[in-house]
Amino acid sequence: MFSALLIEKGETGQTVSLTRLDEADLPDGDVGIEVEYSTLNYKDGLAITGASPVVRSFPMVPGIDLAGVVTDSAHADWHKGDRVVLNGWGVGENHWGGLAQRARLDGDWLVPLPPAFTARQAMAIGTAGYTASLCVGALLEHGVRPEQGEILVTGATGGVGGVAIALLTKAGFTVAAATGNASQAEYLQQLGAVSVLDRAEFSEPGRPLQKERWAGVIDSVGSHTLANACAQTRYGGTVAACGLAQGMDFPASVAPFILRGVSLLGIDSVRAPRTVRTTAWDRLARDLDVDALEAIAQEVGLSEAIAAAGRLMEGEVRGRVVVDVNR
């Protein structure tokens, strides 16, 4: 038997509870895992609170991330005792996820836990930090360099934003952080942001072309924020879009793309192949200061995760929430 969060749906709607399950209840998969840590992402908050119908089948164990140890494997790449990380692949949506002490998964979804990180540190990074690494990699691969100018990071106090700032600073970039919480300015500066901007500058409708400010942008917000960021990007600059905290819409014009040669790159973290994932985790292991993780992360036990998900959806959480599934 093991402990897990379980989302169920009945005639009166969705419920979520901390419960005990049997390993025989686990879904199909060729790798069994003893989970050490998971985390709470925005998508987990949506799933647990029921704020959006991200869960595709019921009952469901939420948690799109996990780090742990292989207990048994029928997959050629993994053996008992291997330390692994899982991000995405629909886990926590249509396949039982990481907010439990046990998991059974498809071995093709896993990557090795980098030796530089403990399981807790890997979950302080989680999908948010892994996505930030994908974004930084995309900017670099598209030719963005520190000497070309500032990089704007929107949603800066979120998990993607915090890790993106730290990675960009390590790579030599000058970073401007946009946030709706002015009280977090010192925290963002500790991560490496040179300037902290009010998100209100970006969150309302703006002109199709605005003053050129940014050599590159990492945006986890979408909607008007993404549109304004594109409108302010310098000639030949690059915008990496990976989130929709403000909305799924993109109320923009083609002007930045056809008059300034701006590139808009879509960043998918859910179905990225293992080679791409491994490269992103290698960058994190090489360039992310583990001390920065302590500033970014806070820890809760599995029994506290439901309440923490509610706070996350209310915008009351800074950085990353690590979940110790064994307490």
CSV table of C-alpha atoms in Angstrom, one decimal:
chain,number,residue,atom,x,y,z
A,1,MET,CA,0.0,0.0,0.0
A,2,PHE,CA,1.1,3.6,-0.6
A,3,SER,CA,-0.2,7.1,-0.2
A,4,ALA,CA,-1.4,9.2,-3.1
A,5,LEU,CA,-3.6,12.1,-4.0
A,6,LEU,CA,-6.6,10.9,-5.9
A,7,ILE,CA,-8.9,12.9,-8.0
A,8,GLU,CA,-12.4,11.4,-8.6
A,9,LYS,CA,-15.4,12.6,-10.4
A,10,GLY,CA,-19.0,11.8,-9.4
A,11,GLU,CA,-22.5,13.1,-9.9
A,12,THR,CA,-21.8,16.2,-7.8
A,13,GLY,CA,-18.5,17.0,-9.4
A,14,GLN,CA,-14.8,16.5,-8.8
A,15,THR,CA,-13.2,15.6,-5.4
A,16,VAL,CA,-9.6,15.2,-4.4
A,17,SER,CA,-8.3,13.4,-1.3
A,18,LEU,CA,-5.2,11.9,0.2
A,19,THR,CA,-5.8,8.2,0.2
A,20,ARG,CA,-4.1,4.8,0.3
A,21,LEU,CA,-3.8,2.6,-2.8
A,22,ASP,CA,-2.5,-0.8,-3.7
A,23,GLU,CA,0.4,-1.2,-6.1
A,24,ALA,CA,-2.0,-3.5,-8.1
A,25,ASP,CA,-4.0,-0.3,-8.8
A,26,LEU,CA,-1.2,1.3,-10.7
A,27,PRO,CA,-1.7,1.7,-14.5
A,28,ASP,CA,0.2,-0.2,-17.2
A,29,GLY,CA,3.8,0.7,-17.7
A,30,ASP,CA,7.2,-1.0,-18.1
A,31,VAL,CA,9.0,0.8,-15.3
A,32,GLY,CA,8.1,0.9,-11.6
A,33,ILE,CA,9.3,3.8,-9.6
A,34,GLU,CA,9.6,4.6,-5.9
A,35,VAL,CA,8.8,8.3,-5.9
A,36,GLU,CA,10.9,10.5,-3.6
A,37,TYR,CA,9.7,14.0,-4.6
A,38,SER,CA,7.2,15.6,-6.8
A,39,THR,CA,6.2,19.2,-7.3
A,40,LEU,CA,3.2,21.5,-8.0
A,41,ASN,CA,3.0,23.2,-11.4
A,42,TYR,CA,0.3,25.5,-12.7
A,43,LYS,CA,-1.2,22.5,-14.5
A,44,ASP,CA,-1.3,20.5,-11.3
A,45,GLY,CA,-3.1,23.4,-9.6
A,46,LEU,CA,-5.7,23.4,-12.3
A,47,ALA,CA,-6.1,19.6,-12.0
A,48,ILE,CA,-6.4,19.6,-8.2
A,49,THR,CA,-8.7,22.6,-7.8
A,50,GLY,CA,-10.8,21.7,-10.9
A,51,ALA,CA,-10.3,25.2,-12.2
A,52,SER,CA,-9.8,23.8,-15.7
A,53,PRO,CA,-10.6,20.4,-17.1
A,54,VAL,CA,-7.1,19.3,-17.6
A,55,VAL,CA,-7.7,15.8,-16.2
A,56,ARG,CA,-8.7,13.5,-19.1
A,57,SER,CA,-9.7,10.3,-17.2
A,58,PHE,CA,-10.8,9.5,-13.7
A,59,PRO,CA,-9.8,8.4,-11.1
A,60,MET,CA,-6.5,10.3,-11.6
A,61,VAL,CA,-3.3,10.7,-9.5
A,62,PRO,CA,-2.1,14.2,-10.4
A,63,GLY,CA,1.5,15.4,-10.6
A,64,ILE,CA,3.2,16.1,-14.0
A,65,ASP,CA,6.7,15.7,-12.4
A,66,LEU,CA,8.5,13.1,-10.3
A,67,ALA,CA,11.9,12.1,-9.3
A,68,GLY,CA,12.7,8.7,-7.8
A,69,VAL,CA,14.3,5.3,-8.0
A,70,VAL,CA,13.5,2.4,-10.4
A,71,THR,CA,12.1,-0.6,-8.5
A,72,ASP,CA,11.6,-2.9,-11.4
A,73,SER,CA,11.9,-2.6,-15.2
A,74,ALA,CA,11.0,-4.4,-18.4
A,75,HIS,CA,12.5,-1.5,-20.4
A,76,ALA,CA,16.0,-2.0,-21.9
A,77,ASP,CA,17.2,1.4,-20.9
A,78,TRP,CA,16.4,1.2,-17.2
A,79,HIS,CA,17.4,-1.1,-14.3
A,80,LYS,CA,16.5,-1.4,-10.7
A,81,GLY,CA,18.3,1.3,-8.7
A,82,ASP,CA,18.5,3.8,-11.5
A,83,ARG,CA,17.6,7.4,-10.5
A,84,VAL,CA,15.2,9.0,-12.9
A,85,VAL,CA,13.2,12.1,-13.6
A,86,LEU,CA,9.8,12.4,-15.4
A,87,ASN,CA,8.3,15.6,-16.8
A,88,GLY,CA,5.1,15.8,-18.9
A,89,TRP,CA,4.0,13.2,-21.4
A,90,GLY,CA,0.4,13.6,-20.2
A,91,VAL,CA,1.2,12.2,-16.8
A,92,GLY,CA,-1.2,13.6,-14.2
A,93,GLU,CA,-3.7,14.2,-17.0
A,94,ASN,CA,-4.4,10.8,-18.7
A,95,HIS,CA,-1.8,8.6,-16.8
A,96,TRP,CA,-1.3,8.5,-13.1
A,97,GLY,CA,1.3,11.0,-12.0
A,98,GLY,CA,3.9,11.9,-9.4
A,99,LEU,CA,1.9,13.0,-6.3
A,100,ALA,CA,2.1,9.5,-4.9
A,101,GLN,CA,4.7,7.3,-3.3
A,102,ARG,CA,4.7,4.8,-6.2
A,103,ALA,CA,4.3,5.2,-10.0
A,104,ARG,CA,4.4,3.0,-13.1
A,105,LEU,CA,5.3,4.6,-16.3
A,106,ASP,CA,6.5,4.1,-19.9
A,107,GLY,CA,10.3,4.0,-19.8
A,108,ASP,CA,10.5,6.1,-23.0
A,109,TRP,CA,9.2,9.0,-20.9
A,110,LEU,CA,12.1,9.0,-18.4
A,111,VAL,CA,15.5,10.7,-18.4
A,112,PRO,CA,18.4,10.1,-16.0
A,113,LEU,CA,18.6,12.2,-12.9
A,114,PRO,CA,21.7,14.3,-13.4
A,115,PRO,CA,24.3,13.4,-10.7
A,116,ALA,CA,24.6,17.2,-9.9
A,117,PHE,CA,21.1,17.1,-8.4
A,118,THR,CA,19.4,15.4,-5.6
A,119,ALA,CA,15.8,14.2,-6.2
A,120,ARG,CA,14.6,17.2,-4.2
A,121,GLN,CA,16.7,19.7,-6.2
A,122,ALA,CA,15.4,18.1,-9.5
A,123,MET,CA,11.8,18.8,-8.3
A,124,ALA,CA,12.7,22.3,-7.3
A,125,ILE,CA,13.5,22.6,-11.0
A,126,GLY,CA,10.6,20.5,-12.3
A,127,THR,CA,8.8,21.0,-15.5
A,128,ALA,CA,8.9,24.8,-15.0
A,129,GLY,CA,12.7,24.8,-14.8
A,130,TYR,CA,13.1,22.3,-17.5
A,131,THR,CA,10.9,24.4,-19.7
A,132,ALA,CA,13.0,27.5,-18.8
A,133,SER,CA,16.1,25.6,-20.0
A,134,LEU,CA,14.3,24.7,-23.3
A,135,CYS,CA,13.5,28.4,-23.7
A,136,VAL,CA,17.1,29.5,-23.0
A,137,GLY,CA,18.4,26.8,-25.4
A,138,ALA,CA,16.0,28.0,-28.1
A,139,LEU,CA,17.2,31.6,-27.8
A,140,LEU,CA,20.8,30.5,-28.0
A,141,GLU,CA,20.2,28.2,-30.9
A,142,HIS,CA,18.5,31.0,-32.7
A,143,GLY,CA,21.6,33.2,-32.4
A,144,VAL,CA,20.7,35.5,-29.5
A,145,ARG,CA,23.8,36.7,-27.8
A,146,PRO,CA,24.4,38.8,-24.7
A,147,GLU,CA,26.0,41.7,-26.6
A,148,GLN,CA,22.8,42.1,-28.6
A,149,GLY,CA,20.8,43.6,-25.7
A,150,GLU,CA,18.5,42.9,-22.8
A,151,ILE,CA,16.3,39.8,-22.4
A,152,LEU,CA,12.8,40.2,-21.0
A,153,VAL,CA,11.4,37.5,-18.8
A,154,THR,CA,7.7,37.7,-18.1
A,155,GLY,CA,5.9,35.9,-15.3
A,156,ALA,CA,9.2,36.4,-13.5
A,157,THR,CA,8.2,35.2,-10.0
A,158,GLY,CA,6.8,31.9,-11.4
A,159,GLY,CA,8.8,28.8,-11.7
A,160,VAL,CA,9.7,29.2,-15.3
A,161,GLY,CA,10.7,32.8,-14.8
A,162,GLY,CA,12.9,32.3,-11.8
A,163,VAL,CA,15.0,29.5,-13.4
A,164,ALA,CA,15.1,31.4,-16.7
A,165,ILE,CA,16.6,34.5,-15.0
A,166,ALA,CA,19.2,32.4,-13.2
A,167,LEU,CA,20.2,30.5,-16.4
A,168,LEU,CA,20.3,33.7,-18.6
A,169,THR,CA,22.4,35.5,-16.0
A,170,LYS,CA,24.8,32.6,-15.9
A,171,ALA,CA,25.1,32.8,-19.7
A,172,GLY,CA,26.0,36.5,-19.5
A,173,PHE,CA,22.7,38.1,-20.4
A,174,THR,CA,21.3,41.3,-19.0
A,175,VAL,CA,17.8,40.4,-17.8
A,176,ALA,CA,14.7,42.5,-17.2
A,177,ALA,CA,12.0,40.8,-15.1
A,178,ALA,CA,8.3,41.6,-15.4
A,179,THR,CA,6.1,40.8,-12.4
A,180,GLY,CA,2.9,41.8,-10.8
A,181,ASN,CA,4.3,41.6,-7.3
A,182,ALA,CA,6.6,44.6,-6.6
A,183,SER,CA,7.5,43.2,-3.2
A,184,GLN,CA,9.5,40.4,-4.9
A,185,ALA,CA,11.9,42.8,-6.6
A,186,GLU,CA,14.8,41.9,-4.2
A,187,TYR,CA,14.2,38.1,-4.8
A,188,LEU,CA,14.3,38.7,-8.6
A,189,GLN,CA,17.5,40.7,-8.3
A,190,GLN,CA,19.1,38.0,-6.2
A,191,LEU,CA,18.4,35.6,-9.1
A,192,GLY,CA,20.2,38.0,-11.4
A,193,ALA,CA,17.6,40.4,-12.8
A,194,VAL,CA,19.1,43.9,-13.5
A,195,SER,CA,15.7,45.6,-13.6
A,196,VAL,CA,12.2,44.7,-12.4
A,197,LEU,CA,9.2,46.0,-14.3
A,198,ASP,CA,5.5,46.2,-13.5
A,199,ARG,CA,3.6,43.6,-15.5
A,200,ALA,CA,0.9,46.3,-16.1
A,201,GLU,CA,3.3,47.7,-18.7
A,202,PHE,CA,2.5,44.7,-20.8
A,203,SER,CA,-0.9,43.3,-19.8
A,204,GLU,CA,-3.1,45.7,-21.6
A,205,PRO,CA,-3.7,46.2,-25.4
A,206,GLY,CA,-0.8,48.0,-27.1
A,207,ARG,CA,0.3,49.3,-30.5
A,208,PRO,CA,1.3,46.7,-33.1
A,209,LEU,CA,4.8,48.2,-33.2
A,210,GLN,CA,6.4,49.8,-30.1
A,211,LYS,CA,9.8,51.1,-29.1
A,212,GLU,CA,12.5,48.4,-29.7
A,213,ARG,CA,13.7,47.2,-26.3
A,214,TRP,CA,14.5,43.5,-26.2
A,215,ALA,CA,17.0,41.3,-28.0
A,216,GLY,CA,15.0,38.3,-26.8
A,217,VAL,CA,12.0,37.4,-24.6
A,218,ILE,CA,11.0,34.4,-22.6
A,219,ASP,CA,7.2,34.6,-22.0
A,220,SER,CA,5.1,32.3,-19.9
A,221,VAL,CA,2.1,34.6,-19.8
A,222,GLY,CA,0.6,34.8,-23.3
A,223,SER,CA,-2.3,37.1,-24.4
A,224,HIS,CA,-1.6,40.8,-24.4
A,225,THR,CA,1.7,40.3,-22.6
A,226,LEU,CA,3.1,38.2,-25.4
A,227,ALA,CA,1.7,40.5,-28.0
A,228,ASN,CA,3.4,43.6,-26.4
A,229,ALA,CA,6.6,41.7,-25.9
A,230,CYS,CA,6.7,40.9,-29.6
A,231,ALA,CA,5.9,44.5,-30.5
A,232,GLN,CA,8.9,45.7,-28.3
A,233,THR,CA,11.4,43.2,-29.6
A,234,ARG,CA,14.3,44.5,-31.6
A,235,TYR,CA,15.0,43.9,-35.2
A,236,GLY,CA,15.9,40.3,-35.7
A,237,GLY,CA,15.1,39.4,-32.1
A,238,THR,CA,13.6,36.2,-30.8
A,239,VAL,CA,10.7,35.5,-28.5
A,240,ALA,CA,10.2,32.1,-26.9
A,241,ALA,CA,6.6,31.4,-25.8
A,242,CYS,CA,5.9,28.7,-23.3
A,243,GLY,CA,2.9,29.6,-21.2
A,244,LEU,CA,-0.6,31.0,-21.0
A,245,ALA,CA,-1.0,32.4,-17.4
A,246,GLN,CA,-2.8,35.5,-18.8
A,247,GLY,CA,-4.7,33.6,-21.5
A,248,MET,CA,-4.5,31.5,-24.6
A,249,ASP,CA,-5.3,34.3,-27.0
A,250,PHE,CA,-2.6,36.2,-29.0
A,251,PRO,CA,-4.1,39.6,-29.8
A,252,ALA,CA,-1.3,40.8,-32.0
A,253,SER,CA,-0.5,41.8,-35.6
A,254,VAL,CA,2.1,40.4,-38.1
A,255,ALA,CA,4.0,43.7,-38.0
A,256,PRO,CA,6.8,42.6,-35.7
A,257,PHE,CA,7.4,39.6,-37.8
A,258,ILE,CA,7.3,41.1,-41.3
A,259,LEU,CA,8.7,44.6,-40.5
A,260,ARG,CA,11.4,43.7,-37.9
A,261,GLY,CA,12.1,40.1,-38.7
A,262,VAL,CA,11.2,39.0,-35.2
A,263,SER,CA,11.0,35.2,-34.6
A,264,LEU,CA,8.3,33.7,-32.4
A,265,LEU,CA,9.3,30.2,-31.1
A,266,GLY,CA,6.8,27.8,-29.6
A,267,ILE,CA,8.3,25.8,-26.7
A,268,ASP,CA,6.7,22.4,-26.0
A,269,SER,CA,7.8,20.7,-22.8
A,270,VAL,CA,5.2,17.9,-22.8
A,271,ARG,CA,6.2,15.7,-25.8
A,272,ALA,CA,9.8,16.8,-26.4
A,273,PRO,CA,12.0,13.8,-27.3
A,274,ARG,CA,14.5,12.4,-24.9
A,275,THR,CA,17.5,13.9,-26.7
A,276,VAL,CA,16.0,17.4,-26.3
A,277,ARG,CA,15.1,16.7,-22.7
A,278,THR,CA,18.6,15.4,-21.8
A,279,THR,CA,20.2,18.5,-23.4
A,280,ALA,CA,17.9,20.7,-21.3
A,281,TRP,CA,18.7,18.8,-18.1
A,282,ASP,CA,22.5,18.9,-19.0
A,283,ARG,CA,22.3,22.7,-19.3
A,284,LEU,CA,20.6,22.9,-15.9
A,285,ALA,CA,23.2,20.7,-14.3
A,286,ARG,CA,26.0,22.8,-15.8
A,287,ASP,CA,24.7,26.3,-15.4
A,288,LEU,CA,22.1,26.4,-12.6
A,289,ASP,CA,23.5,27.4,-9.2
A,290,VAL,CA,22.0,25.0,-6.7
A,291,ASP,CA,22.0,27.8,-4.2
A,292,ALA,CA,19.5,29.6,-6.4
A,293,LEU,CA,17.2,26.6,-6.0
A,294,GLU,CA,16.9,27.3,-2.3
A,295,ALA,CA,15.6,30.9,-3.1
A,296,ILE,CA,13.2,29.5,-5.7
A,297,ALA,CA,11.8,26.5,-3.9
A,298,GLN,CA,9.6,25.9,-0.8
A,299,GLU,CA,8.6,22.4,0.4
A,300,VAL,CA,5.4,20.8,1.5
A,301,GLY,CA,4.4,17.3,2.4
A,302,LEU,CA,2.0,15.2,0.4
A,303,SER,CA,-0.7,15.9,3.0
A,304,GLU,CA,-0.3,19.6,2.4
A,305,ALA,CA,-0.4,19.6,-1.4
A,306,ILE,CA,-4.1,20.1,-1.8
A,307,ALA,CA,-4.0,23.3,0.2
A,308,ALA,CA,-0.8,24.4,-1.5
A,309,ALA,CA,-2.5,23.9,-4.9
A,310,GLY,CA,-5.2,26.3,-3.9
A,311,ARG,CA,-2.7,29.0,-2.9
A,312,LEU,CA,-0.9,28.5,-6.2
A,313,MET,CA,-4.1,29.2,-8.2
A,314,GLU,CA,-4.7,32.3,-6.0
A,315,GLY,CA,-1.3,33.7,-7.0
A,316,GLU,CA,0.0,33.4,-3.5
A,317,VAL,CA,3.0,31.2,-4.3
A,318,ARG,CA,6.5,32.4,-5.3
A,319,GLY,CA,8.7,30.2,-7.3
A,320,ARG,CA,8.5,26.4,-7.0
A,321,VAL,CA,6.6,24.1,-4.6
A,322,VAL,CA,8.4,20.8,-3.9
A,323,VAL,CA,6.3,18.0,-2.6
A,324,ASP,CA,7.9,15.4,-0.3
A,325,VAL,CA,5.6,12.5,-1.0
A,326,ASN,CA,6.8,10.5,2.0
A,327,ARG,CA,5.5,13.0,4.6
